[in-house]
mmCIF file of C-alpha atoms and ligand atoms in Angstrom:
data_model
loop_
_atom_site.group_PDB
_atom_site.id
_atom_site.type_symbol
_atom_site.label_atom_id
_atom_site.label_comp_id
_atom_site.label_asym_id
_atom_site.label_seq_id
_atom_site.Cartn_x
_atom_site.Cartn_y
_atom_site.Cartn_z
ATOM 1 C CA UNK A 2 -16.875 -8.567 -4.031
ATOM 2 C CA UNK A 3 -17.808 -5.614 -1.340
ATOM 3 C CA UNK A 4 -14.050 -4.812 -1.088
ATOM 4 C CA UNK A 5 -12.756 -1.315 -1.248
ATOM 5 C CA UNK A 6 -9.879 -1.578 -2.754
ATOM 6 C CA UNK A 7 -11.061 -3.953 -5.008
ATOM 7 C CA UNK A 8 -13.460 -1.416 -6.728
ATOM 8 C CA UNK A 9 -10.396 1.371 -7.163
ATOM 9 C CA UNK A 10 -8.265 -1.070 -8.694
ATOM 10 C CA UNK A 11 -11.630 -1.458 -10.926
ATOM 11 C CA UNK A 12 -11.835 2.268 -11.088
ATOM 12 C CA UNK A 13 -15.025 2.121 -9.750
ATOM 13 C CA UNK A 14 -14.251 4.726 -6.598
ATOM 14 C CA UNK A 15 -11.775 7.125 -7.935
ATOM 15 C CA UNK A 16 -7.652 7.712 -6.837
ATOM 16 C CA UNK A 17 -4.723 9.186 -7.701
ATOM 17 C CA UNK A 18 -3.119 6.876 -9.093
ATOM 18 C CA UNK A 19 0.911 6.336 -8.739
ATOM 19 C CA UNK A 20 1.724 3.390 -10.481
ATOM 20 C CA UNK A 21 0.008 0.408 -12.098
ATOM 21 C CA UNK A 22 1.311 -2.840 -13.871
ATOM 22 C CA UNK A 23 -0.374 -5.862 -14.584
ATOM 23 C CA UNK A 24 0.341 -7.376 -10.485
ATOM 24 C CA UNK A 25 -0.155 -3.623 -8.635
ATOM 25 C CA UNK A 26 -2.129 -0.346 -8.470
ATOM 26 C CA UNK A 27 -0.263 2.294 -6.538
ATOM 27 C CA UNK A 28 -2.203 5.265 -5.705
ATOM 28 C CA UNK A 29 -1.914 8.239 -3.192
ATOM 29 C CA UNK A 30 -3.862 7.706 0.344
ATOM 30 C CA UNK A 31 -6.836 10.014 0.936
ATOM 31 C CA UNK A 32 -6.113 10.937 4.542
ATOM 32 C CA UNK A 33 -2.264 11.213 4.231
ATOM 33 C CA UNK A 34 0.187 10.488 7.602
ATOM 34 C CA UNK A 35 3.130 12.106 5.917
ATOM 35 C CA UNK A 36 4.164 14.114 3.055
ATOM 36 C CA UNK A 37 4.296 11.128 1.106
ATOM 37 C CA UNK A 38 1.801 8.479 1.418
ATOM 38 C CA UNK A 39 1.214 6.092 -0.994
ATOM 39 C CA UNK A 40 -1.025 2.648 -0.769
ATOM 40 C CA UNK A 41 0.341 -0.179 -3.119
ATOM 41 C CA UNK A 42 -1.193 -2.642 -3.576
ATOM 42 C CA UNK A 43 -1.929 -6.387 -5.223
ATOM 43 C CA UNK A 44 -4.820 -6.651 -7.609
ATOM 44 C CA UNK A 45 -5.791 -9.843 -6.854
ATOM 45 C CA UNK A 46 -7.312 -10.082 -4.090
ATOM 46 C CA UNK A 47 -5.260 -11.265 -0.474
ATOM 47 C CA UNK A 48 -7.138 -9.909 2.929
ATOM 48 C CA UNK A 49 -4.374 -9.105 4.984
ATOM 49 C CA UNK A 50 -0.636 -10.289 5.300
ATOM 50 C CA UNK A 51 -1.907 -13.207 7.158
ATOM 51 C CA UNK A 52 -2.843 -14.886 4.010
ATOM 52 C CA UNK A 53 0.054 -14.765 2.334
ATOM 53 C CA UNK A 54 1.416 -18.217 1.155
ATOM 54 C CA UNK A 55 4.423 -19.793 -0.992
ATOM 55 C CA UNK A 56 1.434 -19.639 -3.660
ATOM 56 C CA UNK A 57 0.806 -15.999 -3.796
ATOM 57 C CA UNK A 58 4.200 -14.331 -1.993
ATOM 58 C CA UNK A 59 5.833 -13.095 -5.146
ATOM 59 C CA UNK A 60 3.638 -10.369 -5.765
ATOM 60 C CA UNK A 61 4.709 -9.149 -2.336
ATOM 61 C CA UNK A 62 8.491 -9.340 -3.592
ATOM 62 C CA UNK A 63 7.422 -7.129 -6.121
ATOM 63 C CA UNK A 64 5.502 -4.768 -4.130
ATOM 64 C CA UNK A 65 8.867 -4.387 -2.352
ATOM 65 C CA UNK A 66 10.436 -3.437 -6.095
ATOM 66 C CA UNK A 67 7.885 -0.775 -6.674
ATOM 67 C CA UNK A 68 8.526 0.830 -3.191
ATOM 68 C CA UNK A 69 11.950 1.091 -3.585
ATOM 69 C CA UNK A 70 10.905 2.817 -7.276
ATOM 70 C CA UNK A 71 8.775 5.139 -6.189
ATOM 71 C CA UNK A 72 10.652 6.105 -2.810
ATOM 72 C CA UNK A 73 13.225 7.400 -5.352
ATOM 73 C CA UNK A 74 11.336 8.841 -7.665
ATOM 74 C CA UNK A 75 9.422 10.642 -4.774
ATOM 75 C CA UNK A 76 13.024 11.970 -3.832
ATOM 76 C CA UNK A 77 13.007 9.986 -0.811
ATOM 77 C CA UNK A 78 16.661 9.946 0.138
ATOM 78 C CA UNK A 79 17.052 10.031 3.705
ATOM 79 C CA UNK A 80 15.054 7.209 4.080
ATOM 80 C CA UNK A 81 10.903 6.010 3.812
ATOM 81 C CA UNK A 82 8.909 3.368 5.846
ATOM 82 C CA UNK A 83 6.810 0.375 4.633
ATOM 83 C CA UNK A 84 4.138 -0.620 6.790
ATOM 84 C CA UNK A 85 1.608 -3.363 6.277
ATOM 85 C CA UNK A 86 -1.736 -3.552 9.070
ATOM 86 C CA UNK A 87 -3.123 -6.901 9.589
ATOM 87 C CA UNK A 88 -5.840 -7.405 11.336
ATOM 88 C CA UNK A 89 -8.075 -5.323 14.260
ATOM 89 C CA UNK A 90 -5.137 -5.125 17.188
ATOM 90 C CA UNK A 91 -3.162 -3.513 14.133
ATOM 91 C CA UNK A 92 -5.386 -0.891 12.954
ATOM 92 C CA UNK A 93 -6.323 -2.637 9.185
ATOM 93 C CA UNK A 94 -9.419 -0.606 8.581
ATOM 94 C CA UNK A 95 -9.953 -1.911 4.881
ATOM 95 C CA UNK A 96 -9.772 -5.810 4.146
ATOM 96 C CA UNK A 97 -7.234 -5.933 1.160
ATOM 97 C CA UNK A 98 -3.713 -6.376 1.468
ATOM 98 C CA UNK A 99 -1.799 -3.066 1.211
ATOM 99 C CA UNK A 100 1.284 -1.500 2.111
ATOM 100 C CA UNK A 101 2.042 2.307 3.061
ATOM 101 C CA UNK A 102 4.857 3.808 1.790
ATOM 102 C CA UNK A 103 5.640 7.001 3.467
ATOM 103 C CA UNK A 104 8.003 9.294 3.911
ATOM 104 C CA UNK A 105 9.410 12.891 3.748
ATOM 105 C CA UNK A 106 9.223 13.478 7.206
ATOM 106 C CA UNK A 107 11.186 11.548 10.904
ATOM 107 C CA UNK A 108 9.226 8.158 12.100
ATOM 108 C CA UNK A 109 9.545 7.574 15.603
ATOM 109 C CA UNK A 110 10.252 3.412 16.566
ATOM 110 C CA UNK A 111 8.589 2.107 18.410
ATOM 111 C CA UNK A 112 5.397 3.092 16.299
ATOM 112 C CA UNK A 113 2.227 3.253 18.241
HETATM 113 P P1 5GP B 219 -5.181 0.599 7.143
HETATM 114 O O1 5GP B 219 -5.797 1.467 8.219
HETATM 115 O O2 5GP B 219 -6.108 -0.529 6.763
HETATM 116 O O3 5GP B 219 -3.799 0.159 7.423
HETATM 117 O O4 5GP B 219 -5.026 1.541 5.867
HETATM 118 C C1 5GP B 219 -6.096 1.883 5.053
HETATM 119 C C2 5GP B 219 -5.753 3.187 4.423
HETATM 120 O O5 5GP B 219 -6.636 3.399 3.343
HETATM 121 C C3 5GP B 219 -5.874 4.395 5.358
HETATM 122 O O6 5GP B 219 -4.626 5.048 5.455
HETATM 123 C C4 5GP B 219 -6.946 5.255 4.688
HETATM 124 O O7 5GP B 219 -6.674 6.639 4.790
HETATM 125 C C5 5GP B 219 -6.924 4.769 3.255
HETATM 126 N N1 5GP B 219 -8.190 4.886 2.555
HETATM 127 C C6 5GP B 219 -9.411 4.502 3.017
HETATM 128 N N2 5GP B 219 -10.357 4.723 2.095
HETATM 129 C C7 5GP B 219 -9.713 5.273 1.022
HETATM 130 C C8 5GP B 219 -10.166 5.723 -0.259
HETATM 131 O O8 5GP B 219 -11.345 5.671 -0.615
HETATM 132 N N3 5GP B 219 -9.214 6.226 -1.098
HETATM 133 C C9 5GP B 219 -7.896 6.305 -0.748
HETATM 134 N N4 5GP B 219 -7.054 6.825 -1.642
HETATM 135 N N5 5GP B 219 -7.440 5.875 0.448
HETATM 136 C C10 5GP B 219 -8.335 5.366 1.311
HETATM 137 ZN ZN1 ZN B 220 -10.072 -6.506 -2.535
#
């Protein structure tokens, strides 16, 4: 499959990686928005968070575990943001379900 994300899970494009178990590769984003940015995301394959179903949600659950893990272990304290893309109006410039984690500096709400 042509899918980005797909071939650094493979490690066939390189990262930093984070994290990995046998349901999620964390790894640090190449053009970072924040001090701390870090991708996580599923290995299988899911194309955005509009495809996520009763059949393949709990991976998302535990995406939500590992943020919380590495927030802390990044020293996160006063707080981090999760933020998912999906689809164009949303910015989602690669096709594989992912989540930012990032943190270490303010967020402003509403985001742009
Ligand atoms: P999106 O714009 O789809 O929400 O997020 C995609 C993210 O992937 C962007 O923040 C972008 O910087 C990151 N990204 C794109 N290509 C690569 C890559 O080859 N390696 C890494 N580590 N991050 C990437
Ligand atoms: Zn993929």
């Amino acid at each position: 499959m042509d899918c980005l994300f797909c071939k650094i899970i493979a490690g066939e494009i390189p990262s930093k990686k984070v994290y990995e178990d046998e349901q999620v590769y964390a790894f640090y984003d190449i053009d970072p928005q924040a001090p701390v940015h870090i991708l996580i995301i599923p290995k299988a394959h899911i194309p955005s968070a509009a495809q996520i179903t009763a059949e393949n949600s709990a991976v998302v659950a535990h995406i939500f575990e590992v943020a919380a893990k590495l927030a802390a272990e990044a020293g996160l304290k006063d707080g981090f943001r999760v933020v998912t893309n999906c689809g164009d109006s949303a910015g989602q410039s690669v096709k594989h379900l992912h989540f930012h984690l990032l943190g270490g500096r303010d967020f402003t709400w509403p985001p742009g």
